[in-house]
Amino acid sequence: MGASKIDHFSPEHVEMSAIMKALGHPARLAILEHLLKVDSCVCGDIVDVIPLSQPTISQHLKELKTVALIKGTVEGNSVCYCLNENIIEKLFTYIGNIKSTLVAKSSYC
Amino acid sequence: MGASKIDHFSPEHVEMSAIMKALGHPARLAILEHLLKVDSCVCGDIVDVIPLSQPTISQHLKELKTVALIKGTVEGNSVCYCLNENIIEKLFTYIGNIKSTLVAKSSYC
DNA sequence: TTTGCTTATTGCAATATTACGATAAATATT
DNA sequence: AATATTTATCGTAATATTGCAATAAGCAAA
C-alpha cells in the first residue's frame, strides 16, 4: 500500500496528526518561527530567509495553509501570511492534556 | 531530490520537526494515547487495539522510539512500552513558547 | 530440545513527500 | 499596452513512508 488508512482512526487523531505532520519538517518550523519573529505579515521575504527555492517555499506554505496553521491574504502584488492562533492553541491544549495525564499517572518502566 | 535538506536548518528545528513528524500519523497518536490510558506498560495488546498488522505496529513503535517519545524494555517474552515524559515536556514547552509569543504579538492580517 | 508465544526484520508494492526548473497567473508600474 | 514583480502551479526526478506477508529472533515453558 503506502497511503495511511486514516478511515480507521478517530477524527481527532486524524486532525491532530495532520497538524503535527505539517509541522514535521524543519523548513515549515522555520517558516512558522519567521512569521512569529517578523512584526509585519509581509512575507515574500521568507524565500530570502530560508535556503530553499521559491516554488518549494510556496509548496510548504500551502501545506501549512491546508491545516490552517497559517492564513494568507492577498495584498496588492504580494501575499501576506500570518499564524493562526486558534490552531496553535489547539495543538498546545492537546499536548498539554497528554502531558498532564502522563504526570498524574506516574507508572513508568 | 526528495530528501529534505536538513543540513540547512538549525538543530532545534531538526529535532523538533522530527518529534512532530513522529506524531504526524494517526496510528502513532493512537498508540500514544493507548499507552497513556492503559495503566500497566504491558503492550502487546496495541496490536489488538489498533487496526493494523503486527509488523506495521512494530514499525510505528520503532519510529516513536527513534525520537525517544517512548521507551521499550524487554520483559521476559514481551516488551513493555511507555511514554517518555521528557520529550512530551519538550514539545509542550516549544509549542507553549510559540503560543505565548504569538499572543504577545497581536499583529494579525 | 521442541513447541509456542511475542516482537523484530526483510522484502516488496503502492503511494506520498521533497525539491526545483519552467511556466503561468495576477497585479503594479512604466 | 508592455514590462516587471510576486506568488502559484505543473511536470518530473529522487527519495521516503506506509502497509503487510513471510520469516527470523528471542524467550518461556513443556
Tab-separated table of C-alpha atoms (C1' of nucleotides) in Angstrom:
chain	number	residue	atom	x	y	z
A	1	MET	CA	0.000	0.000	0.000
A	2	GLY	CA	1.557	3.338	1.037
A	3	ALA	CA	-1.315	5.628	1.924
A	4	SER	CA	-2.241	5.712	5.566
A	5	LYS	CA	-5.558	4.121	6.449
A	6	ILE	CA	-6.939	7.229	8.057
A	7	ASP	CA	-10.511	5.930	7.900
A	8	HIS	CA	-9.618	3.548	10.741
A	9	PHE	CA	-8.837	6.318	13.159
A	10	SER	CA	-10.805	8.877	15.124
A	11	PRO	CA	-11.419	12.299	13.580
A	12	GLU	CA	-9.441	13.891	16.408
A	13	HIS	CA	-6.420	11.704	15.752
A	14	VAL	CA	-6.676	12.383	12.044
A	15	GLU	CA	-6.909	16.128	12.558
A	16	MET	CA	-4.193	16.393	15.182
A	17	SER	CA	-1.800	14.168	13.285
A	18	ALA	CA	-2.313	16.283	10.164
A	19	ILE	CA	-1.322	19.382	12.126
A	20	MET	CA	1.716	17.635	13.598
A	21	LYS	CA	2.674	16.320	10.206
A	22	ALA	CA	2.532	19.817	8.769
A	23	LEU	CA	4.997	20.860	11.460
A	24	GLY	CA	7.111	17.781	10.842
A	25	HIS	CA	9.565	19.471	8.530
A	26	PRO	CA	12.358	21.842	9.558
A	27	ALA	CA	11.554	24.289	6.760
A	28	ARG	CA	7.962	24.575	7.919
A	29	LEU	CA	9.026	25.129	11.525
A	30	ALA	CA	11.457	27.747	10.283
A	31	ILE	CA	8.665	29.435	8.335
A	32	LEU	CA	6.484	29.383	11.449
A	33	GLU	CA	9.169	30.980	13.574
A	34	HIS	CA	9.948	33.558	10.934
A	35	LEU	CA	6.299	34.583	10.831
A	36	LEU	CA	6.471	34.841	14.581
A	37	LYS	CA	9.608	36.969	14.598
A	38	VAL	CA	8.739	39.394	11.839
A	39	ASP	CA	6.416	42.084	13.005
A	40	SER	CA	4.633	42.752	9.770
A	41	CYS	CA	2.984	39.912	7.918
A	42	VAL	CA	4.544	40.923	4.607
A	43	CYS	CA	6.063	37.641	3.645
A	44	GLY	CA	7.771	37.419	0.304
A	45	ASP	CA	11.000	37.596	2.287
A	46	ILE	CA	10.553	34.056	3.556
A	47	VAL	CA	12.222	32.970	0.353
A	48	ASP	CA	15.204	35.176	1.214
A	49	VAL	CA	15.429	33.851	4.736
A	50	ILE	CA	15.044	30.127	4.124
A	51	PRO	CA	17.535	28.359	1.847
A	52	LEU	CA	15.021	26.758	-0.479
A	53	SER	CA	13.687	27.794	-3.851
A	54	GLN	CA	10.592	29.900	-4.301
A	55	PRO	CA	8.435	27.026	-5.592
A	56	THR	CA	9.469	24.862	-2.656
A	57	ILE	CA	8.654	27.576	-0.137
A	58	SER	CA	5.334	28.129	-1.843
A	59	GLN	CA	4.586	24.429	-1.528
A	60	HIS	CA	5.463	24.400	2.173
A	61	LEU	CA	3.276	27.457	2.751
A	62	LYS	CA	0.444	25.627	1.056
A	63	GLU	CA	0.800	22.689	3.409
A	64	LEU	CA	0.721	24.977	6.421
A	65	LYS	CA	-2.331	26.681	4.968
A	66	THR	CA	-4.079	23.361	4.324
A	67	VAL	CA	-4.157	22.588	8.037
A	68	ALA	CA	-4.951	26.226	8.805
A	69	LEU	CA	-1.765	26.820	10.758
A	70	ILE	CA	-1.326	29.981	8.711
A	71	LYS	CA	-3.580	32.342	6.843
A	72	GLY	CA	-2.662	34.177	3.687
A	73	THR	CA	-4.290	37.352	2.441
A	74	VAL	CA	-3.558	38.933	-0.889
A	75	GLU	CA	-2.162	42.425	-0.550
A	76	GLY	CA	-1.676	44.027	-3.881
A	77	ASN	CA	1.123	42.293	-5.632
A	78	SER	CA	2.176	40.076	-2.771
A	79	VAL	CA	0.588	37.781	-0.210
A	80	CYS	CA	0.639	38.412	3.492
A	81	TYR	CA	0.958	35.332	5.635
A	82	CYS	CA	0.471	35.076	9.346
A	83	LEU	CA	-0.099	32.465	12.001
A	84	ASN	CA	-3.498	31.214	13.060
A	85	GLU	CA	-3.590	31.423	16.812
A	86	ASN	CA	-6.524	29.020	17.107
A	87	ILE	CA	-4.702	26.060	15.653
A	88	ILE	CA	-1.575	26.693	17.712
A	89	GLU	CA	-3.834	26.871	20.759
A	90	LYS	CA	-5.499	23.601	19.799
A	91	LEU	CA	-2.149	21.860	19.458
A	92	PHE	CA	-0.966	23.303	22.760
A	93	THR	CA	-4.087	22.058	24.506
A	94	TYR	CA	-3.745	18.604	23.024
A	95	ILE	CA	-0.123	18.201	24.081
A	96	GLY	CA	-0.962	19.726	27.448
A	97	ASN	CA	-3.625	17.096	28.053
A	98	ILE	CA	-1.228	14.316	27.250
A	99	LYS	CA	1.382	15.860	29.490
A	100	SER	CA	-0.882	16.275	32.495
A	101	THR	CA	-2.395	12.823	32.131
A	102	LEU	CA	1.112	11.426	31.998
A	103	VAL	CA	2.217	13.305	35.086
A	104	ALA	CA	-0.870	12.215	37.046
A	105	LYS	CA	-0.281	8.621	36.056
A	106	SER	CA	3.294	8.064	37.197
A	107	SER	CA	3.590	4.421	36.194
A	108	TYR	CA	6.862	4.018	34.417
A	109	CYS	CA	9.029	1.241	33.123
B	1	MET	CA	15.734	15.224	-4.893
B	2	GLY	CA	13.124	14.139	-2.374
B	3	ALA	CA	15.063	14.076	0.862
B	4	SER	CA	14.724	17.157	2.993
B	5	LYS	CA	17.821	19.333	3.194
B	6	ILE	CA	18.016	19.165	6.944
B	7	ASP	CA	21.613	20.383	6.975
B	8	HIS	CA	20.308	23.840	6.118
B	9	PHE	CA	18.295	24.134	9.306
B	10	SER	CA	19.043	24.687	12.962
B	11	PRO	CA	19.495	21.639	15.206
B	12	GLU	CA	16.463	22.721	17.223
B	13	HIS	CA	14.261	22.836	14.152
B	14	VAL	CA	15.567	19.492	13.003
B	15	GLU	CA	14.959	17.889	16.376
B	16	MET	CA	11.530	19.401	16.976
B	17	SER	CA	10.330	18.644	13.474
B	18	ALA	CA	11.444	15.031	13.871
B	19	ILE	CA	9.326	14.749	17.015
B	20	MET	CA	6.341	16.360	15.301
B	21	LYS	CA	6.787	14.146	12.290
B	22	ALA	CA	6.754	11.078	14.508
B	23	LEU	CA	3.394	12.258	15.848
B	24	GLY	CA	2.192	13.069	12.348
B	25	HIS	CA	0.357	9.821	11.826
B	26	PRO	CA	-2.993	8.850	13.346
B	27	ALA	CA	-1.779	5.377	14.269
B	28	ARG	CA	1.121	6.795	16.229
B	29	LEU	CA	-1.120	9.247	18.055
B	30	ALA	CA	-3.446	6.351	18.809
B	31	ILE	CA	-0.523	4.335	20.164
B	32	LEU	CA	0.496	7.288	22.310
B	33	GLU	CA	-2.964	7.655	23.760
B	34	HIS	CA	-3.294	3.959	24.342
B	35	LEU	CA	-0.063	3.950	26.320
B	36	LEU	CA	-1.480	6.847	28.271
B	37	LYS	CA	-4.779	5.127	29.003
B	38	VAL	CA	-3.519	1.705	29.947
B	39	ASP	CA	-2.197	1.590	33.466
B	40	SER	CA	0.366	-1.123	33.025
B	41	CYS	CA	3.000	-0.757	30.372
B	42	VAL	CA	2.448	-4.290	29.098
B	43	CYS	CA	1.935	-3.563	25.461
B	44	GLY	CA	1.467	-6.463	23.113
B	45	ASP	CA	-2.202	-5.523	23.129
B	46	ILE	CA	-1.569	-2.458	20.994
B	47	VAL	CA	-1.885	-4.778	18.037
B	48	ASP	CA	-5.346	-5.817	19.289
B	49	VAL	CA	-6.454	-2.248	19.826
B	50	ILE	CA	-5.228	-0.634	16.625
B	51	PRO	CA	-6.479	-1.962	13.293
B	52	LEU	CA	-3.103	-2.526	11.684
B	53	SER	CA	-0.957	-5.603	11.345
B	54	GLN	CA	1.686	-6.591	13.865
B	55	PRO	CA	4.615	-5.654	11.597
B	56	THR	CA	3.091	-2.260	10.894
B	57	ILE	CA	2.559	-1.551	14.587
B	58	SER	CA	6.099	-2.658	15.296
B	59	GLN	CA	7.348	-0.230	12.681
B	60	HIS	CA	5.337	2.656	14.144
B	61	LEU	CA	6.635	1.835	17.609
B	62	LYS	CA	10.150	1.943	16.237
B	63	GLU	CA	9.577	5.428	14.847
B	64	LEU	CA	8.267	6.649	18.177
B	65	LYS	CA	11.265	5.064	19.870
B	66	THR	CA	13.697	6.679	17.416
B	67	VAL	CA	12.703	10.161	18.580
B	68	ALA	CA	12.547	8.919	22.181
B	69	LEU	CA	8.839	9.621	22.568
B	70	ILE	CA	8.525	6.128	24.028
B	71	LYS	CA	10.821	3.722	25.785
B	72	GLY	CA	10.662	-0.027	25.476
B	73	THR	CA	12.010	-2.505	27.999
B	74	VAL	CA	12.134	-6.233	27.429
B	75	GLU	CA	10.134	-8.127	29.990
B	76	GLY	CA	10.534	-11.830	29.521
B	77	ASN	CA	8.685	-12.782	26.434
B	78	SER	CA	7.188	-9.424	25.663
B	79	VAL	CA	8.248	-5.792	25.501
B	80	CYS	CA	6.893	-3.108	27.774
B	81	TYR	CA	6.446	0.278	26.174
B	82	CYS	CA	5.751	3.530	27.907
B	83	LEU	CA	5.871	7.241	27.237
B	84	ASN	CA	8.920	9.398	27.815
B	85	GLU	CA	7.740	12.348	29.817
B	86	ASN	CA	10.801	14.438	28.949
B	87	ILE	CA	10.115	14.557	25.242
B	88	ILE	CA	6.434	15.325	25.744
B	89	GLU	CA	7.502	18.114	28.083
B	90	LYS	CA	9.941	19.426	25.486
B	91	LEU	CA	7.259	19.507	22.826
B	92	PHE	CA	4.829	21.190	25.196
B	93	THR	CA	7.393	23.863	26.029
B	94	TYR	CA	8.180	24.501	22.393
B	95	ILE	CA	4.542	24.932	21.389
B	96	GLY	CA	3.953	26.972	24.525
B	97	ASN	CA	6.690	29.410	23.543
B	98	ILE	CA	5.226	29.845	20.092
B	99	LYS	CA	1.801	30.343	21.572
B	100	SER	CA	2.840	32.985	24.101
B	101	THR	CA	4.987	34.851	21.597
B	102	LEU	CA	2.025	34.874	19.259
B	103	VAL	CA	-0.341	36.160	21.904
B	104	ALA	CA	2.074	38.907	22.963
B	105	LYS	CA	2.499	39.972	19.373
B	106	SER	CA	-1.059	40.601	18.302
B	107	SER	CA	-0.360	41.733	14.773
B	108	TYR	CA	-2.738	39.919	12.517
B	109	CYS	CA	-3.814	40.004	8.934
C	1	DT	C1'	15.134	-29.579	22.838
C	2	DT	C1'	10.992	-28.937	20.763
C	3	DT	C1'	6.915	-26.149	20.790
C	4	DG	C1'	4.537	-21.989	21.380
C	5	DC	C1'	4.364	-17.147	22.085
C	6	DT	C1'	5.830	-12.365	21.284
C	7	DT	C1'	8.279	-8.921	18.839
C	8	DA	C1'	11.534	-7.528	15.073
C	9	DT	C1'	13.207	-7.632	10.433
C	10	DT	C1'	13.129	-8.317	5.482
C	11	DG	C1'	11.333	-7.650	1.041
C	12	DC	C1'	8.226	-5.642	-1.737
C	13	DA	C1'	4.379	-2.840	-3.826
C	14	DA	C1'	1.683	1.349	-3.608
C	15	DT	C1'	1.666	5.916	-2.562
C	16	DA	C1'	3.457	10.370	-0.643
C	17	DT	C1'	6.889	13.839	0.035
C	18	DT	C1'	10.562	16.906	-1.216
C	19	DA	C1'	12.752	19.855	-4.305
C	20	DC	C1'	13.234	22.650	-8.279
C	21	DG	C1'	13.169	24.413	-13.265
C	22	DA	C1'	9.910	26.108	-16.258
C	23	DT	C1'	5.995	28.476	-16.696
C	24	DA	C1'	1.585	30.513	-15.663
C	25	DA	C1'	-1.355	33.908	-13.271
C	26	DA	C1'	-2.124	38.144	-11.121
C	27	DT	C1'	-1.208	42.641	-10.052
C	28	DA	C1'	1.905	47.051	-10.313
C	29	DT	C1'	4.431	50.174	-12.679
C	30	DT	C1'	6.038	52.464	-16.598
D	1	DA	C1'	-0.157	48.079	-23.825
D	2	DA	C1'	4.375	46.431	-22.365
D	3	DT	C1'	7.245	45.241	-18.617
D	4	DA	C1'	8.394	43.997	-14.097
D	5	DT	C1'	7.327	41.826	-9.723
D	6	DT	C1'	5.345	38.403	-6.902
D	7	DT	C1'	3.285	34.071	-5.981
D	8	DA	C1'	1.219	29.658	-7.654
D	9	DT	C1'	1.159	25.625	-10.434
D	10	DC	C1'	2.920	21.943	-13.486
D	11	DG	C1'	5.977	18.429	-14.551
D	12	DT	C1'	9.364	15.498	-13.132
D	13	DA	C1'	13.124	13.091	-10.597
D	14	DA	C1'	14.795	11.385	-6.244
D	15	DT	C1'	13.679	9.682	-2.009
D	16	DA	C1'	10.617	8.449	1.981
D	17	DT	C1'	6.584	6.463	4.022
D	18	DT	C1'	3.017	3.107	4.682
D	19	DG	C1'	1.448	-1.451	4.986
D	20	DC	C1'	1.733	-6.317	5.093
D	21	DA	C1'	3.089	-11.331	4.181
D	22	DA	C1'	6.764	-14.100	5.188
D	23	DT	C1'	10.123	-15.058	8.171
D	24	DA	C1'	13.546	-14.535	11.706
D	25	DA	C1'	14.895	-13.895	16.547
D	26	DG	C1'	14.253	-14.264	21.375
D	27	DC	C1'	12.403	-16.143	25.316
D	28	DA	C1'	9.200	-19.468	28.116
D	29	DA	C1'	7.515	-23.362	29.110
D	30	DA	C1'	6.685	-28.374	28.345
